Short mmCIF file of C-alpha atoms in Angstrom, two decimals:
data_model
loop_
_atom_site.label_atom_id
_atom_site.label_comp_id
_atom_site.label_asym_id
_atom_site.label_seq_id
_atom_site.Cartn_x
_atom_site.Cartn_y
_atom_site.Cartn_z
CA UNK A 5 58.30 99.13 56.79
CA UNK A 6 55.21 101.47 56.78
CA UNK A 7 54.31 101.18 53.74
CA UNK A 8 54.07 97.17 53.59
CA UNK A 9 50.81 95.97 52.48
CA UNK A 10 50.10 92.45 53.92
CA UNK A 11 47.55 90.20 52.43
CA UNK A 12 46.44 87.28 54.34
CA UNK A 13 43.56 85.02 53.46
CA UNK A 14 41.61 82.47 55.08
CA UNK A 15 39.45 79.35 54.09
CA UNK A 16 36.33 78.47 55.52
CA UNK A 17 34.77 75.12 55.39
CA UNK A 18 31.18 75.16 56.60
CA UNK A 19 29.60 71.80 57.24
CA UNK A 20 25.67 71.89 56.99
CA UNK A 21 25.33 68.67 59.34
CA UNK A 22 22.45 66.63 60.06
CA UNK A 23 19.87 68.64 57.97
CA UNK A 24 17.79 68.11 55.09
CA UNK A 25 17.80 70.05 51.91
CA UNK A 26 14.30 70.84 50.40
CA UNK A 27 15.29 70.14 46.51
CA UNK A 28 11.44 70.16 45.05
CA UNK A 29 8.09 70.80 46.01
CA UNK A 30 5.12 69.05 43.91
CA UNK A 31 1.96 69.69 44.64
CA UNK A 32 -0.37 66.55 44.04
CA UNK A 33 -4.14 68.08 44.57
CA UNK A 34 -5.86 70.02 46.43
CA UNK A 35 -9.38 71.38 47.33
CA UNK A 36 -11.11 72.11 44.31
CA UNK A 37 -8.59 71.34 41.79
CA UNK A 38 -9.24 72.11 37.93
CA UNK A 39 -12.81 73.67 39.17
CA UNK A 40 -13.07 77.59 39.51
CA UNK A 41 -11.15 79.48 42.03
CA UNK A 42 -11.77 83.10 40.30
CA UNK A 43 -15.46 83.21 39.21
CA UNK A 44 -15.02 86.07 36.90
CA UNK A 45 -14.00 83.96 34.18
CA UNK A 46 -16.44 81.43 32.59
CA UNK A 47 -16.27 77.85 32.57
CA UNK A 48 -14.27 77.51 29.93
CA UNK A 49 -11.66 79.98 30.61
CA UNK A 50 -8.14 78.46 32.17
CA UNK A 51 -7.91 82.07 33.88
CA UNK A 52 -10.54 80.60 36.57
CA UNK A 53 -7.97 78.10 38.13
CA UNK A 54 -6.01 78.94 41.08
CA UNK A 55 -2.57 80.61 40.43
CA UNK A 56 -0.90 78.68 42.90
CA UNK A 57 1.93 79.66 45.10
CA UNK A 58 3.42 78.19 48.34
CA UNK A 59 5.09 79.23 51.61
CA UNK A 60 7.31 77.87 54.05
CA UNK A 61 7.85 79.28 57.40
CA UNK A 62 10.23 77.99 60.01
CA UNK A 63 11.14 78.03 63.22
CA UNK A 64 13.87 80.16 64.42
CA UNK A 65 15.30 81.99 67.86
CA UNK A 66 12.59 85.03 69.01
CA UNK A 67 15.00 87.14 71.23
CA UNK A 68 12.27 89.70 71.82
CA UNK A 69 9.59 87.15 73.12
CA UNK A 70 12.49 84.29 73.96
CA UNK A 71 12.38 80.56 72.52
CA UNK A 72 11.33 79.78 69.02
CA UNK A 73 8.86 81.13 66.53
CA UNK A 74 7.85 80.60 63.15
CA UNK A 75 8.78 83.38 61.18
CA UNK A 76 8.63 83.57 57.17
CA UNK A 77 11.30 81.67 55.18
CA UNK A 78 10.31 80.76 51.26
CA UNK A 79 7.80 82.00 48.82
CA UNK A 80 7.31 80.49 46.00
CA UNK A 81 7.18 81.73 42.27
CA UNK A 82 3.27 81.43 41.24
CA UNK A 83 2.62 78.95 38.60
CA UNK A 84 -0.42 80.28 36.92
CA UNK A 85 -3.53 78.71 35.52
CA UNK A 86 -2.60 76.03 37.54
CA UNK A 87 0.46 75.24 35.60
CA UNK A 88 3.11 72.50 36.78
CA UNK A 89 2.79 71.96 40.13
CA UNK A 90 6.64 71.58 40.20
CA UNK A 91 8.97 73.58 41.60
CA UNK A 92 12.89 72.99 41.20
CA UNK A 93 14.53 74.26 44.32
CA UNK A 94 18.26 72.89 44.00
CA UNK A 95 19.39 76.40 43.30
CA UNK A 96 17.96 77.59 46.44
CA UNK A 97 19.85 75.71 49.05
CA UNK A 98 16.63 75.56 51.95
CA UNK A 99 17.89 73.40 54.83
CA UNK A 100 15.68 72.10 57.75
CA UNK A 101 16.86 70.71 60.80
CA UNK A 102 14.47 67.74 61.36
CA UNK A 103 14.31 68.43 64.82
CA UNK A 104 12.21 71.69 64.29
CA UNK A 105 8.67 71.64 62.99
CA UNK A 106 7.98 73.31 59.31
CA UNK A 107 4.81 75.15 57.95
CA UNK A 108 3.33 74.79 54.45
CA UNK A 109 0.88 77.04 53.58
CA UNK A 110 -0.67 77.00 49.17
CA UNK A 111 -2.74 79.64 48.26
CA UNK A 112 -4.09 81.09 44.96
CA UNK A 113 -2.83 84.43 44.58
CA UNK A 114 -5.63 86.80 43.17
CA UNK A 115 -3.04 90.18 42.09
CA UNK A 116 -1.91 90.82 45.84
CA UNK A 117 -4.75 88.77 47.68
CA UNK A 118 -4.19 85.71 48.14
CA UNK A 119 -7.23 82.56 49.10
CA UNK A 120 -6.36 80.20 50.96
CA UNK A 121 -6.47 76.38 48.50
CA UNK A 122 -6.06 74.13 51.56
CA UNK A 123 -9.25 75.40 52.91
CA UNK A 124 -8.29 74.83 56.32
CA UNK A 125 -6.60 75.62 59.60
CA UNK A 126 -3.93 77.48 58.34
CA UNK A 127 -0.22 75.22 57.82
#
């Protein structure tokens, strides 16, 4: 029959295997904490603490330059004024393979520029 529409489905099962799931990031301390990080406000102003963010970057496959690189994989809401350090990533679903390194970069974000809070070499 020509005019016999066939609908066929399919179920796929994808296993993550041996990986691990980044659920939550806290962020402890660093450099400078609960001091000044924008000196246009006084003292006294919450404004002057960092308005934190993080990033992770990962390594995948670089088929232009061949093997791995780290290329750009989370960025983090900002949590201003220094806020909760917390973030709840269970809805995100970030899996690492163990076997391949991971960057962390923190940085307080200044309206598009950001300063680097780990005041260091860079991840």
């Amino acid at each position: 029959m020509e005019d016999e529409e066939v609908i066929k489905t399919m179920t796929v099962s994808i296993t993550r295997g041996n990986t691990i799931r980044i659920t939550s990031v806290k962020i402890i301390s660093f450099s400078n904490i609960n001091n000044t990080w924008d000196s246009e406000f006084s003292d006294s102003d919450t404004n002057r603490l960092a308005d934190v963010f993080f990033n992770l970057r990962k390594q995948k496959p670089d088929s232009k330059q061949g093997g791995l690189s780290f290329q750009n994989w989370f960025k983090s809401e900002v949590k201003e004024n220094q806020g909760d350090l917390t973030w709840d990533l269970s809805s995100k679903n970030l899996y690492l393979n163990p076997e391949f390194a991971l960057q962390f970069s923190m940085a307080d974000d200044d309206g598009g520029v950001a300063q680097d809070i780990m005041l260091g070499p860079l991840f």
